[in-house]
Amino acid sequence: MSAGRESARSRRPRRTGVPWLVLQLVLSGSLLLLFLLPIYALFTYAPPSEILAAATDPAVDSALYLTFLASGIAVLAAIVFAIPLGYLLARRTFPGRSIVEAVVALPVVVPHLLVGVGLFFLLIPGTPLYRFTTAIGLPVYDTIWGVVLVMVFVSAPYTVLAATLSFRAIDHRVLEAARSLGAGPATAFLTVSFPLALRGIVAGLLLTWARAVSEIGGILIIAFAVYPGGPYNGPVTSTISVLVYNLFQNGNLADAAAVSSVFLLIAFALFLLVRLGERSGWVPWRRGDLLP
Amino acid sequence: MTSWTVEGVESRLDGFHLGPVDLTLAPGRVVAVLGRSGAGKTTLLRTLAGFLPARSGRILRDGIDLTDRPPEARGLGYVPQGLGLFAHRTVERNVSYPLEVRGRRNPVAQIRPLLDRFGLTSLARRYPARLSGGELERVALARALAAEPELVLWDEPWQALDVEARHDLGRVFEELRETERIPVVVVTHDPGLAFSVADTFLVLRAGKVGLQGDAATLLTDPSDPFTARFVGFENVYDRASLEAGRPGSLASWLSERAGPEGVAFPRPVTQSAEEGSAGSWEAVVRGAHPTPEGLALTVRVDSLTVAVRGSWPGTGPVPSIGHRVRFEVDEKSVHPLGGSASRLRSSPR
């Protein structure tokens, strides 16, 4: 066998590898472009000076404050209520579990304007729930509680699903080892199950937060304008999504673009921070991982 | 020094029935639980550890009934299959876990001598994902011992280890038996390990105790095909494959000596064609590889494939594929299988 043929043979894998790589780059590049182009359009429509002006506008600031406050409460609610539900679905068998799982998926598949309409009829003055929420000091119409309610409804399923999958992925033998080493059921949950599931749960909470801040359909109906009350005591405002919708509908295109840009920058910075934290390994939910 | 008594323990899991199992565990005793996949080995360990309720029978530690105690209150070191290490904790925090959950002060400082003993000091800050198979086994054992157990239950150690790591762990295991004097119940598929560390063997067959005794019991009366193969018989045949043989063949000769579940005999030694005696069988070599004990040959006699041993290195040509060899099967070395499978032997002490 000649040396030339030998080297031709050794080159062959590289030749078949190049089109494959190009295909991957083209396909993933197209999607990234789709993500980036509208953002590019926003930033070109609103010059930096206008973005800065929007960022320092008190009306925008109170909308930002409301949005982050309400979504933060929604994430807290997901931690308190969605993680236990996820654990229940992952670790227990009970009659009707499939139905419960379908119910959890419901808010993800229902158009969110319908959610708002449904909540509207549920909490309309005169209903028992209206009287109850008003009596305990948590009125929902045009308050931050209404915003939180809609946000939890549409976003908590992501934490339930993530927690279910994460708890289910834990090998029961790891928990059995913990038990036989002296940990009671609650200690084993806190020291082993929860830390091991934390990475997936955090991913779910990030999705929950992202879904919560982007919600508009239900909020348009329940809390179009938000009056001070409860944890929010600023001026009358609305969530960022409603604010942008309003500006756009009224023809203030430049303002709509500027406000959108401010929000995008903040959200992008937050996600980048989390990713960097994960990469550097200082976040508690990535301890022991082999992956970067 | 504690002794354990397991009395007629039975348990059930998804239609599978285990037991009754009787066992006595004196300090320093090592019981190897053997059996095919699905025979109930892990079920037995999980029942002893308290993860499956015992339907009947009792588990006693120095006469104290532990049958209804939860797993964390049994004083056991349970190492499950796959080791059950905590991926989110470093080596030292895995090993210190039992002290931590008992609320001891400075748990990590207290386990330093244990890390030292198992050669884990330099790995103390590593996470399990960065360790080799042998290192992981040592961490699991150190962690089990940190709980100061009165009985160690070990499910299939040595699962994915190379030869050297197996050897090292065998030594650790012997130390556990000789210096700690903690009784051990070990589930294993590895005859080398089982025979080097265990003094009692318990063979499970479909949830029932098929055979219980020391190594000599297993060797002189392997009782079923699985145990025969496990203890090292390389020629194991079931009845069906023997009854197909024509009259006067080796198969037919063996079928006359077989039990209900067949027959087992060790590798016979080959003879040269000239010295072949009247009772010897002629065979054709199908495969050959050298071993420290001689040449391991696979030969074909009529319908049967038989493992035999050739002398090597030796004089004369090495038998190779296609060669004819003769061998004789000593009638005394042929064990009928299954004849006494229902018999239950208690351990000698």
XYZ file of C-alpha atoms in Angstrom:
641
model
C 0.000 0.000 0.000
C 1.418 3.384 -0.984
C 1.926 6.228 1.436
C -0.352 8.480 -0.635
C -3.305 6.166 -0.350
C -2.657 5.776 3.361
C -2.878 9.507 3.998
C -5.942 9.838 1.754
C -7.638 7.264 3.937
C -6.682 9.029 7.142
C -8.126 12.287 5.797
C -11.492 10.780 4.982
C -13.104 11.237 8.424
C -12.222 14.920 8.371
C -13.901 15.398 4.985
C -17.153 13.857 6.181
C -16.916 15.878 9.394
C -16.893 19.300 7.729
C -20.377 19.232 6.111
C -21.783 17.878 9.352
C -20.275 20.762 11.291
C -21.523 23.275 8.696
C -25.028 21.840 8.953
C -24.986 22.182 12.735
C -23.709 25.756 12.544
C -26.275 26.791 9.922
C -29.231 25.284 11.792
C -28.329 26.579 15.241
C -27.152 29.908 13.786
C -30.534 30.475 12.104
C -32.342 30.032 15.392
C -29.954 32.332 17.254
C -30.477 34.928 14.513
C -34.229 34.666 14.989
C -33.714 35.345 18.703
C -31.370 38.258 18.148
C -32.828 40.153 15.186
C -35.948 41.535 16.920
C -33.736 42.659 19.783
C -31.396 44.298 17.304
C -34.394 46.051 15.756
C -35.433 47.330 19.187
C -32.024 48.737 19.939
C -31.705 50.418 16.539
C -35.135 52.005 16.920
C -34.318 53.330 20.384
C -30.907 55.061 20.517
C -28.874 54.764 23.750
C -29.884 58.254 24.864
C -33.557 57.284 24.804
C -32.867 54.003 26.570
C -31.075 55.940 29.282
C -33.954 58.374 29.484
C -36.424 55.518 29.806
C -34.305 53.849 32.470
C -34.358 56.980 34.613
C -38.032 57.815 34.015
C -39.874 57.407 37.345
C -42.931 55.906 35.604
C -40.765 53.200 34.022
C -38.911 52.642 37.278
C -42.092 52.014 39.223
C -43.279 49.579 36.525
C -39.907 47.789 36.733
C -40.121 47.738 40.509
C -43.643 46.304 40.422
C -42.680 43.670 37.849
C -39.643 42.458 39.796
C -41.469 42.576 43.117
C -44.496 40.633 41.853
C -42.386 38.076 39.979
C -40.147 37.675 43.036
C -43.207 36.890 45.164
C -44.389 34.460 42.464
C -41.014 32.663 42.636
C -41.264 32.498 46.447
C -44.737 31.017 46.082
C -43.332 28.451 43.649
C -40.628 27.519 46.185
C -43.200 27.086 48.966
C -45.959 25.321 47.030
C -44.538 23.893 43.795
C -41.502 22.042 45.203
C -43.576 19.961 47.662
C -46.035 19.125 44.867
C -43.131 18.086 42.644
C -41.753 15.888 45.435
C -45.155 14.317 45.963
C -45.519 13.519 42.255
C -41.990 12.107 42.071
C -41.926 9.977 45.213
C -45.466 8.859 45.944
C -47.899 6.719 44.042
C -51.546 7.514 44.637
C -54.775 7.067 42.712
C -55.308 9.875 40.237
C -51.657 10.845 39.962
C -51.940 11.093 36.159
C -54.875 13.460 36.552
C -52.867 15.632 38.943
C -50.000 15.667 36.444
C -52.386 16.742 33.669
C -53.791 19.497 35.902
C -50.245 20.767 36.537
C -49.659 20.989 32.779
C -52.957 22.810 32.213
C -51.720 26.396 32.832
C -48.957 25.817 30.283
C -51.337 24.878 27.479
C -54.272 27.225 28.162
C -54.096 30.621 26.357
C -53.380 33.124 29.098
C -56.118 35.551 28.173
C -58.490 32.713 29.098
C -56.731 32.422 32.436
C -57.498 36.060 33.102
C -61.140 35.614 32.113
C -61.404 32.507 34.305
C -59.909 34.301 37.306
C -62.167 37.275 36.591
C -65.296 35.152 36.913
C -63.906 33.333 39.917
C -63.181 36.544 41.809
C -65.978 38.754 40.540
C -67.637 40.841 43.355
C -70.332 38.778 45.003
C -68.539 35.424 44.753
C -67.421 33.732 47.995
C -63.784 33.949 46.924
C -64.109 37.709 46.343
C -65.515 38.167 49.834
C -62.791 35.950 51.270
C -59.847 37.661 49.542
C -61.198 41.091 50.449
C -61.806 40.031 54.045
C -58.247 38.770 54.569
C -56.837 41.924 52.986
C -55.690 40.413 49.694
C -57.936 42.034 47.101
C -56.860 41.086 43.596
C -58.464 43.516 41.117
C -55.902 46.121 40.082
C -53.527 45.242 42.917
C -50.137 43.562 43.092
C -51.891 40.477 44.472
C -53.796 40.142 41.216
C -50.526 40.359 39.298
C -48.950 37.743 41.592
C -51.974 35.479 41.294
C -51.841 35.455 37.497
C -48.055 35.047 37.526
C -48.195 32.055 39.890
C -50.944 30.481 37.833
C -49.027 30.635 34.569
C -45.483 30.087 35.863
C -45.534 27.696 38.858
C -46.021 24.595 36.648
C -42.438 24.995 35.411
C -41.121 24.557 38.948
C -43.482 21.643 39.632
C -42.317 19.872 36.468
C -38.634 20.577 37.104
C -38.891 19.443 40.728
C -40.746 16.259 39.761
C -38.114 15.332 37.196
C -35.231 16.199 39.525
C -36.557 14.249 42.503
C -37.440 11.325 40.265
C -33.895 11.242 38.864
C -32.383 10.587 42.315
C -31.411 6.950 42.778
C -33.455 5.580 45.691
C -30.348 3.702 46.832
C -28.614 7.002 47.629
C -31.490 7.846 49.954
C -31.397 4.359 51.461
C -27.694 4.800 52.151
C -28.482 8.083 53.939
C -31.217 6.437 56.011
C -29.078 3.519 57.093
C -26.268 5.929 58.026
C -28.568 7.409 60.662
C -30.673 10.059 58.892
C -34.413 10.111 59.537
C -36.747 10.778 56.581
C -36.774 14.567 57.068
C -32.990 14.781 57.531
C -32.450 12.625 54.443
C -34.687 14.983 52.470
C -32.882 18.109 53.620
C -29.329 16.770 53.371
C -29.580 14.521 50.307
C -32.769 14.721 48.188
C -33.101 18.477 48.166
C -29.436 19.331 47.457
C -29.298 16.716 44.698
C -32.497 18.022 43.108
C -31.515 21.659 43.583
C -29.892 22.102 40.189
C -33.024 21.057 38.325
C -35.218 23.017 40.718
C -33.175 26.190 40.164
C -33.536 25.734 36.408
C -37.290 25.406 36.967
C -37.361 28.529 39.157
C -35.532 30.502 36.473
C -38.136 29.413 33.925
C -40.865 30.277 36.417
C -39.420 33.742 36.891
C -38.989 34.268 33.149
C -42.537 33.151 32.486
C -43.849 35.356 35.291
C -42.230 38.584 34.086
C -43.317 37.988 30.500
C -46.978 37.419 31.398
C -49.467 39.868 29.916
C -52.731 38.130 28.915
C -54.125 37.435 32.369
C -52.735 40.656 33.859
C -54.504 42.771 31.211
C -57.802 41.516 32.593
C -57.143 41.241 36.321
C -54.721 44.099 37.028
C -54.356 46.395 34.039
C -53.427 49.234 36.379
C -51.923 48.492 39.767
C -52.856 50.680 42.704
C -50.687 50.848 45.812
C -51.493 48.219 48.412
C -49.887 45.229 50.056
C -46.135 45.087 49.454
C -46.363 47.651 46.621
C -46.758 51.221 47.796
C -45.517 53.283 44.835
C -47.626 55.348 42.449
C -50.294 53.802 40.243
C -48.483 51.790 37.604
C -48.587 48.543 35.605
C -46.250 45.690 34.838
C -43.573 46.279 32.197
C -45.397 44.057 29.714
C -48.631 46.021 30.119
C -46.737 49.317 30.013
C -45.058 48.461 26.710
C -48.350 47.195 25.277
C -50.009 50.440 26.296
C -47.280 52.652 24.824
C -47.365 50.674 21.595
C -51.158 50.823 21.323
C -51.085 54.584 21.822
C -48.520 55.074 19.074
C -45.524 55.872 21.292
C -43.306 53.493 19.334
C -39.978 55.010 20.396
C -40.948 54.873 24.071
C -42.159 51.293 23.682
C -38.829 50.327 22.144
C -36.826 52.161 24.810
C -38.701 50.583 27.728
C -38.432 47.152 26.129
C -34.687 47.642 25.708
C -34.232 48.580 29.364
C -36.045 45.465 30.474
C -34.168 43.238 28.020
C -30.819 44.511 29.280
C -31.731 43.812 32.906
C -33.118 40.324 32.158
C -30.114 39.416 30.009
C -27.698 40.609 32.685
C -29.493 38.506 35.307
C -29.376 35.321 33.239
C -25.755 35.926 32.320
C -24.912 36.333 35.997
C -26.556 33.017 36.862
C -24.746 31.247 34.022
C -21.399 32.721 35.072
C -22.082 31.695 38.645
C -22.783 28.148 37.518
C -19.667 28.019 35.371
C -17.426 29.271 38.142
C -18.893 26.642 40.445
C -19.657 28.887 43.412
C -23.388 28.299 43.254
C -24.463 25.544 45.650
C -26.576 23.693 43.092
C -23.657 22.798 40.832
C -21.401 21.231 43.505
C -19.980 17.890 42.532
C -20.885 18.252 38.864
C -18.406 17.185 36.238
C -19.835 19.459 33.554
C -18.682 23.087 33.164
C -18.905 -7.406 69.997
C -22.424 -8.058 68.902
C -24.079 -11.133 67.458
C -27.039 -11.091 65.158
C -29.747 -13.667 64.716
C -32.123 -13.714 61.803
C -35.057 -16.009 62.511
C -37.398 -17.134 59.744
C -37.481 -13.718 58.090
C -39.830 -13.401 55.133
C -40.666 -10.400 52.985
C -42.508 -9.598 49.807
C -41.887 -7.134 46.985
C -44.165 -6.788 43.943
C -45.263 -10.416 44.043
C -41.774 -11.720 44.825
C -41.586 -13.758 47.997
C -38.366 -14.013 49.998
C -37.643 -16.461 52.772
C -37.845 -17.862 55.266
C -34.193 -17.013 55.946
C -32.331 -18.048 59.094
C -28.850 -16.720 59.814
C -26.516 -16.415 62.756
C -23.813 -13.757 62.646
C -21.085 -13.902 65.261
C -18.433 -11.134 65.461
C -15.995 -11.367 62.575
C -18.181 -13.693 60.569
C -18.666 -12.971 56.883
C -21.674 -14.400 55.066
C -21.666 -14.344 51.273
C -25.126 -14.312 49.702
C -25.058 -15.955 46.293
C -27.634 -16.550 43.620
C -28.709 -15.667 40.117
C -30.073 -12.221 39.241
C -33.563 -11.989 40.677
C -32.956 -14.674 43.313
C -33.676 -12.178 46.101
C -30.167 -11.216 47.251
C -30.770 -7.462 47.305
C -34.269 -8.035 48.712
C -32.692 -9.901 51.632
C -30.253 -7.058 52.353
C -32.988 -4.421 52.071
C -35.156 -6.437 54.455
C -32.327 -6.719 56.979
C -31.628 -2.991 56.576
C -35.276 -2.137 57.229
C -36.303 -0.818 53.816
C -38.719 -3.683 53.275
C -40.925 -4.821 56.139
C -40.414 -8.383 57.356
C -43.753 -10.173 56.945
C -42.766 -12.689 59.551
C -39.734 -13.702 61.570
C -37.416 -11.616 63.729
C -34.111 -9.782 63.425
C -32.269 -9.779 66.758
C -29.129 -7.928 67.841
C -27.790 -9.457 71.041
C -31.298 -10.624 71.772
C -32.906 -7.200 71.152
C -35.657 -7.330 68.560
C -34.971 -4.800 65.775
C -37.550 -6.136 63.323
C -39.838 -3.098 63.503
C -37.179 -0.422 63.891
C -36.669 2.114 61.082
C -33.431 1.825 59.040
C -31.712 4.685 60.886
C -32.139 2.945 64.252
C -30.672 -0.457 63.429
C -26.965 0.274 63.770
C -26.150 -0.966 60.292
C -23.660 0.044 57.669
C -25.538 -0.549 54.435
C -23.642 -0.123 51.189
C -26.175 -0.431 48.370
C -25.474 -1.488 44.827
C -23.880 1.470 43.068
C -22.497 2.517 46.486
C -25.050 5.296 47.107
C -22.443 8.042 47.491
C -23.615 11.650 47.713
C -22.552 13.393 44.497
C -22.954 16.863 46.035
C -20.597 16.197 48.955
C -16.845 15.905 48.950
C -15.157 12.695 50.071
C -14.681 13.981 53.627
C -18.262 15.196 53.854
C -19.520 11.861 52.556
C -17.545 10.038 55.216
C -18.502 12.478 57.981
C -22.202 12.280 57.082
C -23.151 9.710 59.760
C -21.560 11.897 62.459
C -23.185 15.020 61.047
C -26.707 13.600 61.171
C -26.076 12.444 64.743
C -25.249 16.047 65.619
C -21.628 15.355 66.617
C -19.259 18.294 66.902
C -16.543 18.696 64.263
C -17.564 15.659 62.247
C -14.919 16.223 59.565
C -12.102 16.371 62.122
C -13.315 13.153 63.717
C -13.153 11.111 60.536
C -9.552 12.079 59.636
C -8.108 8.804 60.995
C -10.632 6.862 58.922
C -9.652 8.747 55.754
C -6.050 8.021 56.563
C -6.669 4.330 57.046
C -8.431 4.009 53.697
C -5.865 6.119 51.835
C -8.369 8.886 51.173
C -6.619 11.834 52.834
C -5.317 13.259 49.568
C -8.766 12.902 48.016
C -10.659 14.465 50.947
C -11.750 17.588 49.047
C -12.691 15.836 45.821
C -16.214 15.118 44.689
C -17.207 11.514 43.886
C -17.499 12.318 40.157
C -13.710 12.748 40.081
C -12.793 9.399 41.672
C -11.979 5.998 40.216
C -14.011 2.876 40.902
C -11.621 1.605 43.565
C -11.515 4.980 45.319
C -15.301 5.162 45.335
C -15.535 1.739 46.985
C -13.110 2.864 49.685
C -15.159 6.016 50.328
C -18.342 3.939 50.634
C -16.724 1.552 53.094
C -15.153 4.366 55.144
C -18.532 6.112 55.299
C -20.279 2.929 56.417
C -17.674 2.441 59.177
C -17.976 6.085 60.293
C -21.507 5.186 61.407
C -19.891 2.727 63.856
C -22.117 -0.068 62.611
C -22.663 -3.379 64.373
C -23.290 -5.137 61.063
C -22.168 -4.268 57.552
C -24.446 -5.111 54.627
C -22.651 -4.858 51.325
C -24.443 -5.288 48.018
C -22.145 -6.310 45.188
C -18.902 -4.548 45.893
C -16.248 -5.056 43.213
C -18.774 -4.455 40.503
C -16.757 -2.490 37.990
C -13.222 -2.753 39.277
C -10.017 -3.714 37.564
C -7.975 -6.649 38.838
C -5.599 -4.544 40.957
C -8.370 -2.559 42.630
C -10.188 -5.791 43.422
C -7.109 -7.121 45.116
C -6.625 -3.958 47.208
C -10.230 -3.994 48.300
C -10.026 -7.638 49.188
C -7.347 -6.684 51.708
C -9.484 -3.864 53.114
C -12.299 -6.351 53.447
C -10.160 -8.832 55.337
C -9.079 -6.079 57.692
C -12.712 -5.306 58.331
C -13.223 -8.889 59.326
C -10.066 -9.345 61.382
C -9.535 -6.034 63.202
C -13.022 -4.547 63.341
C -14.642 -7.911 64.033
C -17.874 -6.552 62.574
C -20.069 -9.229 61.021
C -20.641 -8.704 57.327
C -23.301 -9.878 54.909
C -22.015 -9.460 51.376
C -23.843 -10.033 48.112
C -21.430 -10.891 45.350
C -21.041 -12.508 41.955
C -17.311 -12.863 42.407
C -16.189 -16.335 43.563
C -12.662 -15.077 44.208
C -13.900 -12.539 46.722
C -16.483 -14.857 48.222
C -13.987 -17.629 48.915
C -11.261 -15.315 50.203
C -13.402 -13.475 52.766
C -16.546 -15.436 53.532
C -16.849 -18.321 55.951
C -20.539 -18.996 55.381
C -22.401 -19.122 52.102
C -26.084 -18.684 51.553
C -27.381 -19.586 48.115
C -30.773 -18.117 47.211
C -32.952 -19.682 44.554
C -36.150 -17.809 43.617
C -36.361 -16.303 47.088
C -35.761 -19.550 48.970
C -32.573 -20.650 50.701
C -31.212 -23.325 48.365
C -28.063 -24.115 50.267
C -26.324 -22.796 53.344
C -22.939 -23.851 54.620
C -19.193 -23.406 54.374
C -17.001 -23.569 51.265
C -16.520 -27.337 51.608
C -20.275 -27.886 51.584
C -20.559 -25.937 48.357
C -17.706 -27.792 46.707
C -18.695 -31.309 47.707
C -22.362 -30.795 46.995
C -23.010 -27.833 44.735
C -26.675 -28.911 44.515
C -27.698 -26.705 41.560
C -26.185 -25.506 38.266
C -25.715 -21.940 39.465
C -23.780 -22.937 42.579
C -21.770 -25.483 40.586
C -20.634 -22.798 38.136
C -20.062 -20.317 40.949
C -17.708 -22.585 42.891
C -15.726 -23.260 39.736
C -17.115 -26.331 37.989
C -16.614 -25.589 34.335
C -18.548 -28.565 33.031
C -22.179 -28.165 33.989
C -24.940 -29.796 31.948
C -28.683 -29.916 32.368
C -30.608 -33.137 31.878
C -32.127 -32.176 28.521
C -28.744 -31.714 26.824
C -27.544 -35.107 28.127
C -30.590 -37.154 27.249
C -30.172 -36.246 23.585
C -26.912 -38.263 23.483
C -26.780 -41.624 21.649
C -26.152 -44.793 23.681
C -22.506 -45.295 24.583
C -21.660 -41.578 24.260
C -20.255 -39.327 27.003
C -23.647 -37.590 27.194
C -25.427 -40.845 27.824
C -22.750 -41.917 30.376
C -23.252 -38.602 32.227
C -27.038 -38.773 32.092
C -26.887 -42.041 34.069
C -25.094 -40.104 36.826
C -27.124 -36.885 36.638
C -29.564 -35.538 39.228
C -32.871 -33.829 38.381
C -31.055 -30.630 37.448
C -28.148 -32.207 35.620
C -24.539 -32.847 36.443
C -21.242 -31.055 37.123
C -17.607 -32.153 37.006
C -14.257 -30.321 37.056
C -11.889 -30.056 34.093
C -10.414 -33.484 33.387
C -6.750 -33.676 32.309
C -6.038 -34.745 28.729
C -4.024 -37.817 27.853
C -2.016 -38.429 24.713
C -3.630 -40.616 22.091
C -1.297 -43.544 22.934
C -1.900 -43.589 26.701
C -5.675 -43.321 26.238
C -7.251 -45.902 28.506
C -10.319 -48.001 27.897
C -12.666 -45.630 29.747
C -11.452 -42.510 27.999
C -13.305 -40.300 25.539
C -11.917 -39.058 22.257
C -12.474 -35.385 21.492
C -11.611 -32.683 18.949
C -9.982 -29.466 20.166
C -12.130 -26.367 19.476
C -10.171 -23.768 21.416
C -7.069 -23.455 23.575
C -5.476 -20.767 25.729
C -2.627 -20.971 28.241
C -3.269 -20.365 31.954
C -0.971 -20.614 34.993
C -2.505 -24.026 35.721
C -1.883 -25.370 32.223
C -3.566 -25.236 28.889
C -7.306 -24.557 29.057
C -8.885 -26.512 26.242
C -12.395 -26.512 24.899
C -13.129 -29.806 23.194
C -16.088 -31.366 21.440
C -17.268 -34.910 22.147
C -20.249 -35.804 19.963
C -22.881 -33.287 20.997
C -21.113 -31.998 24.112
C -18.616 -29.168 24.542
C -16.287 -29.994 27.447
C -13.640 -27.934 29.254
C -10.469 -29.965 29.806
C -6.894 -29.179 30.888
C -3.812 -29.978 28.849
C -0.301 -29.972 30.281
C 1.580 -26.883 29.156
C 4.351 -26.086 28.865
C 5.264 -29.669 28.367
C 6.791 -32.094 25.973
C 5.296 -32.728 22.596
C 3.268 -30.423 20.417
C 0.737 -28.053 21.993
C -2.721 -29.295 21.021
C -4.301 -26.811 18.659
C -7.683 -26.471 17.011
C -8.667 -29.614 15.119
C -6.281 -31.903 17.059
C -7.632 -35.062 18.632
C -7.141 -35.577 22.352
C -8.377 -38.152 24.852
C -9.544 -37.588 28.422
C -11.085 -39.607 31.169
C -13.839 -38.419 33.549
C -13.296 -39.713 37.077
C -16.644 -41.064 38.199
C -15.987 -39.814 41.742
C -15.651 -36.223 40.473
C -19.103 -36.208 38.884
C -21.710 -34.429 41.032
C -25.416 -34.952 40.434
C -27.308 -31.662 40.717
C -30.705 -30.943 42.232
C -31.116 -34.227 44.036
C -30.930 -32.626 47.424
C -31.917 -29.087 46.505
C -34.653 -28.916 49.090
C -32.289 -29.847 51.890
C -31.412 -26.973 54.138
C -28.137 -26.899 55.908
C -27.545 -24.718 58.902
C -24.184 -23.074 59.311
C -21.623 -25.074 61.281
C -21.214 -22.817 64.267
